[in-house]
């Protein structure tokens, strides 16, 4: 009988039993993972009420989850260079389901926090492996599949608040944990359709991983809690990481990654693009509650058309990556994104229906930015380092989302102008929000100019 086991070193396309079934299962588990985060955003007030918590205390439901999730995404990406997907996805989904069930039966706030940390340590596997799957299993349709995956992320981000509001409103916030546990039903389908692969000899620098985790944790704590001590801790861990990477034989993140101008330019461009997109998702619900006094369900309905359009455009954008190239799609998406932010900056004081239509341009760029930058990285990285490279990509995206929310929250706390800097902005008590979206316009344009400056050189390389 022919041996169908493949090696992780192979550069040819790995044959899988049912590509459509595998892609469907991957998209389902990714959607559940993303929704798990956005659903709990809605439940934060209910959790605070249940355990009589201050806002700073209950915020750890999200902060703790994000810290573990961000570092975990990098760790799973690193492990994916050595271990079979089938093994990693089994471990990750099992841990995630255990954490979800533990949270459903939680009797104290501490148990809720422990449940969220367990969820994150398992769920972090999903973005790491799902973004690697197109590179490893669908190389001929990589852009198309990356577009589909990115559109699923955008759709889940938009529909999550609606589902979360419905479950928490009609049942109880603990049922959000039970809903998340349903992700385990996809494990048999994933194991059936994932190929058997051989394990490579592993060289994982766990001390280096600890320094990365310390850097991310202290950075997020420092921003969230305005702690200079934590910022100092971040600088300490970051220094330790770079020193160790210079002298250890197998560093957690190879130093040559940071010497590759194309890799650095793509990562930084993605960081600022995603920071603005997550900033949009963070700011809109606050603005709709503050300025327009909408309920949670109404806010979800305002965001829903954008999420639907993102899901549709993602598939088209993925095909465009394959046909026109990822640099062209990145240019197109950044130009549309900056235009979309400008339109939203003008529309902040208008009727919610107008706002719902105005956010479509920006929302539809979510899958385009992610698909194009992920495809660029796939072309830059050698096969044996795609795992850790995409892990860095996911890590930076999660950090971007966390920092943008924290920074924008602080800006809105202290910034309350009478008139927006945007001369076309409509009146309605929303000048601060208008200026935030106007700031996004300049950040996106600056990020793309940075990309053009450092990615492209005089000896133009072949189109990525």
Coordinates of C-alpha atoms in Angstrom, one line a residue:
X1 CA 0.0 0.0 0.0
X2 CA 1.3 3.4 -0.9
X3 CA 2.5 5.6 2.0
X4 CA 0.5 8.9 1.9
X5 CA 2.4 10.5 4.8
X6 CA 4.0 13.7 3.7
X7 CA 6.9 15.7 5.1
X8 CA 6.7 19.2 6.5
X9 CA 9.7 20.0 4.3
X10 CA 8.0 19.4 1.1
X11 CA 7.5 22.4 -1.2
X12 CA 5.0 20.8 -3.6
X13 CA 1.3 21.0 -3.0
X14 CA 0.2 18.6 -0.4
X15 CA -2.7 16.4 -1.6
X16 CA -5.7 16.5 0.7
X17 CA -8.8 14.3 0.6
X18 CA -11.5 16.9 0.3
X19 CA -10.2 20.5 -0.2
X20 CA -13.7 22.1 0.0
X21 CA -14.6 20.2 3.2
X22 CA -11.3 21.2 4.8
X23 CA -11.7 24.8 3.9
X24 CA -15.3 24.9 5.2
X25 CA -14.3 23.3 8.5
X26 CA -11.4 25.8 8.9
X27 CA -13.7 28.8 8.2
X28 CA -16.2 27.5 10.7
X29 CA -13.7 27.2 13.5
X30 CA -12.2 30.5 12.7
X31 CA -15.6 32.2 12.7
X32 CA -16.4 30.7 16.1
X33 CA -13.0 31.8 17.4
X34 CA -13.4 35.4 16.2
X35 CA -17.0 35.6 17.4
X36 CA -15.9 34.3 20.8
X37 CA -14.0 37.6 21.3
X38 CA -16.7 40.0 20.0
X39 CA -19.5 38.2 21.8
X40 CA -17.8 38.7 25.1
X41 CA -17.3 42.4 24.4
X42 CA -21.1 42.7 24.6
X43 CA -21.2 40.7 27.8
X44 CA -18.7 42.8 29.8
X45 CA -21.4 45.0 31.5
X46 CA -23.4 41.8 32.5
X47 CA -20.3 40.1 33.9
X48 CA -19.5 43.3 35.9
X49 CA -23.0 43.3 37.3
X50 CA -22.9 39.6 38.2
X51 CA -19.7 39.8 40.3
X52 CA -20.1 43.5 41.3
X53 CA -16.9 44.6 39.6
X54 CA -15.3 47.9 38.7
X55 CA -14.6 48.7 35.0
X56 CA -10.9 48.3 35.5
X57 CA -11.4 44.8 37.1
X58 CA -13.8 43.4 34.5
X59 CA -11.6 44.7 31.6
X60 CA -9.3 41.7 32.3
X61 CA -11.9 39.4 30.8
X62 CA -10.7 40.9 27.4
X63 CA -7.2 42.1 28.3
X64 CA -6.1 38.7 29.7
X65 CA -7.6 36.9 26.7
X66 CA -5.9 39.1 24.2
X67 CA -2.5 38.8 25.9
X68 CA -2.5 35.0 25.9
X69 CA -4.1 34.9 22.4
X70 CA -1.5 37.1 20.8
X71 CA 1.5 35.3 22.2
X72 CA -0.2 31.9 21.6
X73 CA -0.7 32.7 17.9
X74 CA 3.1 33.3 17.5
X75 CA 3.9 30.1 19.5
X76 CA 1.5 27.9 17.4
X77 CA 2.9 29.5 14.3
X78 CA 6.4 28.5 15.4
X79 CA 5.3 24.9 16.3
X80 CA 3.6 24.6 12.9
X81 CA 7.1 24.6 11.3
X82 CA 7.8 21.3 13.1
X83 CA 4.6 19.5 14.1
X84 CA 1.7 18.3 11.9
X85 CA -1.4 20.5 11.6
X86 CA -3.5 17.5 12.6
X87 CA -1.7 17.3 16.0
X88 CA -1.8 21.0 16.7
X89 CA -5.4 21.6 15.8
X90 CA -6.5 18.6 17.9
X91 CA -4.6 20.0 21.0
X92 CA -5.8 23.6 20.3
X93 CA -9.5 22.8 19.9
X94 CA -9.6 20.4 22.8
X95 CA -8.1 23.0 25.2
X96 CA -10.4 25.7 23.8
X97 CA -13.5 23.5 24.4
X98 CA -12.3 22.6 28.0
X99 CA -11.9 26.3 28.8
X100 CA -15.4 27.1 27.4
X101 CA -17.1 24.4 29.5
X102 CA -15.1 25.5 32.6
X103 CA -16.4 29.1 32.0
X104 CA -20.0 27.9 31.7
X105 CA -19.9 26.4 35.1
X106 CA -17.8 29.2 36.7
X107 CA -19.0 30.3 40.1
X108 CA -16.6 33.2 40.7
X109 CA -14.9 35.9 38.7
X110 CA -11.5 34.2 39.2
X111 CA -13.0 31.1 37.5
X112 CA -14.2 33.2 34.6
X113 CA -10.7 34.7 34.1
X114 CA -9.1 31.2 34.3
X115 CA -11.6 30.0 31.7
X116 CA -10.8 32.9 29.4
X117 CA -7.0 32.1 29.7
X118 CA -7.6 28.4 28.9
X119 CA -9.8 29.4 25.9
X120 CA -7.1 31.8 24.6
X121 CA -4.3 29.2 25.0
X122 CA -6.2 26.8 22.8
X123 CA -8.0 29.3 20.5
X124 CA -4.7 31.0 19.6
X125 CA -4.0 28.0 17.4
X126 CA -6.7 28.9 15.0
X127 CA -5.4 32.1 13.3
X128 CA -1.9 30.7 13.3
X129 CA -2.9 27.5 11.4
X130 CA -5.8 28.9 9.4
X131 CA -3.5 31.5 7.7
X132 CA -0.9 28.9 7.1
X133 CA -3.3 26.4 5.5
X134 CA -3.6 28.2 2.2
X135 CA 0.2 28.4 1.9
X136 CA 0.6 24.7 2.6
X137 CA -2.5 23.1 1.1
X138 CA -3.8 25.6 -1.5
X139 CA -0.7 27.1 -3.1
X140 CA -2.3 27.4 -6.6
X141 CA -5.3 29.3 -5.1
X142 CA -3.6 30.9 -2.2
X143 CA -4.9 34.4 -2.8
X144 CA -8.5 33.2 -3.2
X145 CA -8.4 31.1 -0.1
X146 CA -6.7 33.9 2.0
X147 CA -9.5 36.2 0.8
X148 CA -12.2 33.8 1.9
X149 CA -10.5 33.3 5.3
X150 CA -10.1 37.1 5.8
X151 CA -13.7 37.7 4.8
X152 CA -14.8 35.2 7.4
X153 CA -12.9 37.1 10.0
X154 CA -14.5 40.4 9.0
X155 CA -18.0 38.8 8.9
X156 CA -17.5 37.2 12.3
X157 CA -16.3 40.5 13.8
X158 CA -19.5 42.2 12.6
X159 CA -22.0 39.5 13.4
X160 CA -20.5 38.6 16.8
X161 CA -22.1 41.5 18.7
X162 CA -25.5 40.6 17.3
X163 CA -25.2 36.9 18.3
X164 CA -23.7 37.9 21.6
X165 CA -26.4 40.4 22.4
X166 CA -29.1 37.9 21.5
X167 CA -27.7 35.1 23.6
X168 CA -26.9 37.3 26.6
X169 CA -30.2 39.1 26.4
X170 CA -32.5 36.1 26.1
X171 CA -30.5 33.5 28.1
X172 CA -27.5 34.5 30.2
X173 CA -23.9 35.6 29.5
X174 CA -22.6 32.2 30.7
X175 CA -24.3 30.6 27.6
X176 CA -21.7 32.5 25.5
X177 CA -19.1 30.0 26.9
X178 CA -21.4 27.1 26.0
X179 CA -21.9 28.4 22.4
X180 CA -18.1 28.7 22.0
X181 CA -17.7 25.0 23.2
X182 CA -19.6 23.9 20.1
X183 CA -16.4 24.5 18.1
X184 CA -15.3 21.0 19.1
X185 CA -17.9 19.4 16.8
X186 CA -15.6 20.3 13.8
X187 CA -12.6 18.4 15.1
X188 CA -13.6 15.0 13.5
X189 CA -14.1 16.8 10.1
X190 CA -10.7 18.5 10.4
X191 CA -8.9 15.3 11.3
X192 CA -10.5 13.4 8.5
X193 CA -9.5 15.9 5.8
X194 CA -6.1 17.0 7.1
X195 CA -3.2 14.9 5.7
X196 CA -0.9 12.9 7.8
X197 CA 2.5 14.7 8.0
X198 CA 5.8 13.7 9.6
X199 CA 7.2 15.7 12.5
X200 CA 10.4 17.5 11.9
X201 CA 13.2 17.9 14.4
X202 CA 12.0 20.7 16.7
X203 CA 14.2 23.6 17.9
X204 CA 12.0 25.9 20.0
X205 CA 13.6 28.5 22.1
X206 CA 11.2 28.6 25.1
X207 CA 13.2 31.2 27.0
X208 CA 13.0 33.5 24.0
X209 CA 9.2 32.8 23.8
X210 CA 9.0 33.8 27.5
X211 CA 10.7 37.1 26.7
X212 CA 8.3 37.7 23.8
X213 CA 5.3 36.9 26.1
X214 CA 6.7 39.3 28.8
X215 CA 7.1 42.1 26.2
X216 CA 3.5 41.8 25.0
X217 CA 2.0 41.4 28.4
X218 CA 3.8 44.3 30.0
X219 CA 3.1 46.5 26.9
X220 CA -0.7 45.9 27.1
X221 CA -0.8 46.3 30.9
X222 CA 1.2 49.5 30.6
X223 CA -1.2 51.0 28.0
X224 CA -4.3 49.7 29.7
X225 CA -3.4 50.7 33.2
X226 CA -1.2 53.7 32.4
X227 CA 1.7 52.1 34.3
X228 CA 5.2 53.5 33.6
X229 CA 6.6 50.5 35.5
X230 CA 5.0 48.1 33.1
X231 CA 6.4 50.1 30.1
X232 CA 9.8 49.8 31.8
X233 CA 9.2 46.0 32.1
X234 CA 8.4 45.9 28.4
X235 CA 11.7 47.5 27.5
X236 CA 13.5 45.1 29.8
X237 CA 11.9 42.0 28.2
X238 CA 12.4 43.3 24.7
X239 CA 16.1 43.9 25.3
X240 CA 16.5 40.4 26.8
X241 CA 14.8 39.0 23.7
X242 CA 17.1 40.8 21.2
X243 CA 20.2 39.9 23.2
X244 CA 19.2 36.2 23.4
X245 CA 18.3 36.1 19.8
X246 CA 21.8 37.3 18.9
X247 CA 23.6 34.5 20.7
X248 CA 21.3 31.5 20.9
X249 CA 21.7 28.9 18.1
X250 CA 18.0 28.5 17.3
X251 CA 16.3 31.8 18.3
X252 CA 12.5 31.9 18.8
X253 CA 12.3 34.5 16.0
X254 CA 15.3 34.4 13.7
X255 CA 17.1 37.8 13.6
X256 CA 17.4 37.8 9.9
X257 CA 13.6 38.4 9.7
X258 CA 14.2 41.9 11.0
X259 CA 17.0 42.5 8.4
X260 CA 14.6 41.7 5.6
X261 CA 13.3 45.1 4.5
X262 CA 10.4 43.6 2.6
X263 CA 9.3 41.5 5.6
X264 CA 9.5 44.5 8.0
X265 CA 7.8 46.8 5.6
X266 CA 4.9 44.4 5.1
X267 CA 4.5 43.7 8.8
X268 CA 4.5 47.4 9.7
X269 CA 2.1 48.3 6.9
X270 CA -0.3 45.5 8.0
X271 CA 0.1 46.7 11.7
X272 CA -1.1 50.2 11.0
X273 CA -3.8 49.1 8.5
X274 CA -5.2 46.6 11.0
X275 CA -4.9 49.0 13.9
X276 CA -7.1 51.5 12.1
X277 CA -9.6 48.7 11.1
X278 CA -9.9 47.5 14.7
X279 CA -10.0 51.1 15.8
X280 CA -13.0 51.5 13.6
X281 CA -14.7 48.4 15.2
X282 CA -13.9 49.7 18.7
X283 CA -15.0 53.3 18.1
X284 CA -18.2 52.8 16.2
X285 CA -20.2 51.1 19.0
X286 CA -19.1 53.7 21.5
X287 CA -20.1 56.5 19.1
X288 CA -23.4 55.0 18.3
X289 CA -24.2 54.6 22.0
X290 CA -22.9 58.0 22.9
X291 CA -24.1 60.2 20.1
X292 CA -27.1 58.3 18.7
X293 CA -28.2 56.5 22.0
X294 CA -28.7 53.1 20.2
X295 CA -29.2 49.8 22.0
X296 CA -26.7 46.9 21.7
X297 CA -29.0 45.1 19.1
X298 CA -29.4 48.3 17.1
X299 CA -25.7 48.9 17.1
X300 CA -25.2 45.4 15.8
X301 CA -27.7 46.0 13.0
X302 CA -25.9 49.2 12.0
X303 CA -22.6 47.3 11.6
X304 CA -24.2 44.2 9.9
X305 CA -24.3 45.6 6.3
X306 CA -20.6 46.3 6.5
X307 CA -19.8 42.8 7.8
X308 CA -21.9 41.2 5.0
X309 CA -20.1 43.3 2.3
X310 CA -16.7 42.4 3.8
X311 CA -17.7 38.7 3.5
X312 CA -18.7 39.1 -0.1
X313 CA -15.7 41.3 -1.2
X314 CA -13.2 39.0 0.5
X315 CA -13.7 36.2 -2.0
X316 CA -13.5 38.6 -5.0
X317 CA -10.4 40.2 -3.5
X318 CA -8.7 36.9 -3.0
X319 CA -9.1 36.1 -6.7
X320 CA -7.8 39.6 -7.5
X321 CA -4.6 38.7 -5.4
X322 CA -4.1 35.6 -7.6
X323 CA -4.7 37.5 -10.9
X324 CA -3.3 41.0 -10.3
X325 CA -0.8 40.5 -7.5
X326 CA -0.8 41.2 -3.8
X327 CA 1.0 44.6 -4.2
X328 CA -1.8 45.9 -6.5
X329 CA -4.5 44.7 -4.1
X330 CA -2.7 46.3 -1.1
X331 CA -2.5 49.6 -3.0
X332 CA -6.2 49.4 -4.0
X333 CA -7.4 48.4 -0.4
X334 CA -5.4 51.2 1.3
X335 CA -6.7 53.8 -1.1
X336 CA -10.3 52.6 -0.6
X337 CA -9.7 52.4 3.1
X338 CA -8.5 56.0 3.5
X339 CA -11.5 57.1 1.3
X340 CA -13.8 55.1 3.5
X341 CA -12.5 56.7 6.7
X342 CA -12.9 60.2 5.2
X343 CA -16.5 59.4 4.4
X344 CA -17.2 58.2 7.9
X345 CA -15.5 61.3 9.3
X346 CA -18.0 63.4 7.3
X347 CA -21.0 61.2 8.3
X348 CA -20.5 60.8 12.1
X349 CA -23.4 63.2 13.0
X350 CA -25.8 61.9 10.4
X351 CA -28.7 59.4 10.8
X352 CA -27.6 55.8 11.8
X353 CA -28.9 54.5 8.4
X354 CA -26.5 56.8 6.6
X355 CA -23.7 55.8 8.9
X356 CA -24.5 52.1 8.2
X357 CA -24.0 52.7 4.5
X358 CA -20.9 54.9 5.0
X359 CA -18.9 52.3 6.9
X360 CA -19.2 49.8 4.0
X361 CA -16.2 51.2 2.2
X362 CA -13.9 50.8 5.2
X363 CA -15.3 47.4 6.3
X364 CA -14.9 45.8 2.9
X365 CA -11.1 46.6 3.1
X366 CA -10.6 44.3 6.1
X367 CA -10.2 41.1 4.0
X368 CA -8.4 42.9 1.3
X369 CA -5.7 44.2 3.6
X370 CA -5.2 40.9 5.4
X371 CA -5.2 38.8 2.2
X372 CA -2.8 41.0 0.3
X373 CA -0.3 41.3 3.2
X374 CA -0.5 37.6 4.1
X375 CA 0.2 36.7 0.5
X376 CA 3.1 39.1 0.3
X377 CA 4.6 37.4 3.4
X378 CA 4.1 34.0 1.9
X379 CA 6.1 35.0 -1.1
X380 CA 8.9 36.6 1.0
X381 CA 9.4 33.7 3.5
X382 CA 11.1 30.4 2.8
X383 CA 8.8 27.3 3.3
X384 CA 10.5 26.1 6.4
X385 CA 9.9 29.5 8.1
X386 CA 6.4 30.3 7.1
X387 CA 5.0 29.2 10.4
X388 CA 7.0 31.6 12.6
X389 CA 6.7 34.3 9.9
X390 CA 2.9 34.1 9.8
X391 CA 3.0 33.8 13.6
X392 CA 4.7 37.2 13.8
X393 CA 2.1 38.5 11.3
X394 CA -0.7 37.4 13.6
X395 CA 1.0 38.6 16.8
X396 CA 1.4 42.1 15.4
X397 CA -2.2 42.2 14.2
X398 CA -3.5 41.3 17.6
X399 CA -1.2 43.8 19.3
X400 CA -2.4 46.4 16.8
X401 CA -6.0 45.7 17.7
X402 CA -5.3 45.9 21.4
X403 CA -3.3 49.1 21.3
X404 CA -5.7 50.9 19.0
X405 CA -8.6 50.3 21.3
X406 CA -6.6 51.3 24.4
X407 CA -5.2 54.5 22.7
X408 CA -8.4 55.6 21.2
X409 CA -10.2 55.1 24.5
X410 CA -7.7 57.4 26.2
X411 CA -8.1 60.0 23.3
X412 CA -11.8 60.0 23.6
X413 CA -11.5 60.4 27.4
X414 CA -9.5 63.7 27.2
X415 CA -10.4 65.1 23.7
X416 CA -13.7 66.9 23.3
X417 CA -13.4 69.7 20.6
X418 CA -16.3 71.9 19.7
X419 CA -15.5 71.6 16.0
X420 CA -14.0 68.9 13.9
X421 CA -10.8 69.5 11.8
X422 CA -12.7 68.0 8.9
X423 CA -14.3 71.0 7.2
X424 CA -17.0 68.7 5.7
X425 CA -18.0 67.1 9.0
X426 CA -21.7 67.3 9.9
X427 CA -22.8 68.8 13.2
X428 CA -24.3 66.6 15.9
X429 CA -22.0 66.5 18.9
X430 CA -19.5 64.1 17.3
X431 CA -16.5 66.3 16.5
X432 CA -14.1 64.0 18.5
X433 CA -15.2 60.9 16.6
X434 CA -15.0 62.7 13.3
X435 CA -11.4 63.7 14.1
X436 CA -10.5 60.1 15.1
X437 CA -11.6 58.8 11.7
X438 CA -9.8 61.7 10.0
X439 CA -6.7 60.6 11.9
X440 CA -7.1 57.1 10.5
X441 CA -7.0 58.6 6.9
X442 CA -3.5 60.0 7.5
X443 CA -2.3 56.8 9.3
X444 CA -3.4 54.6 6.4
X445 CA -1.9 56.9 3.7
X446 CA 1.4 57.1 5.8
X447 CA 1.5 53.4 6.2
X448 CA 1.2 52.8 2.4
X449 CA 3.9 55.4 1.7
X450 CA 6.1 53.6 4.1
X451 CA 5.5 50.4 2.3
X452 CA 6.3 51.9 -1.1
X453 CA 9.5 53.4 0.3
X454 CA 10.9 50.3 2.0
X455 CA 9.4 47.4 0.1
X456 CA 10.2 48.5 -3.5
X457 CA 13.7 49.2 -4.4
X458 CA 15.5 50.5 -7.5
X459 CA 16.0 46.9 -8.7
X460 CA 12.3 46.1 -8.8
X461 CA 11.7 42.5 -7.9
X462 CA 9.1 40.3 -9.6
X463 CA 5.5 41.1 -8.7
X464 CA 4.6 39.3 -5.4

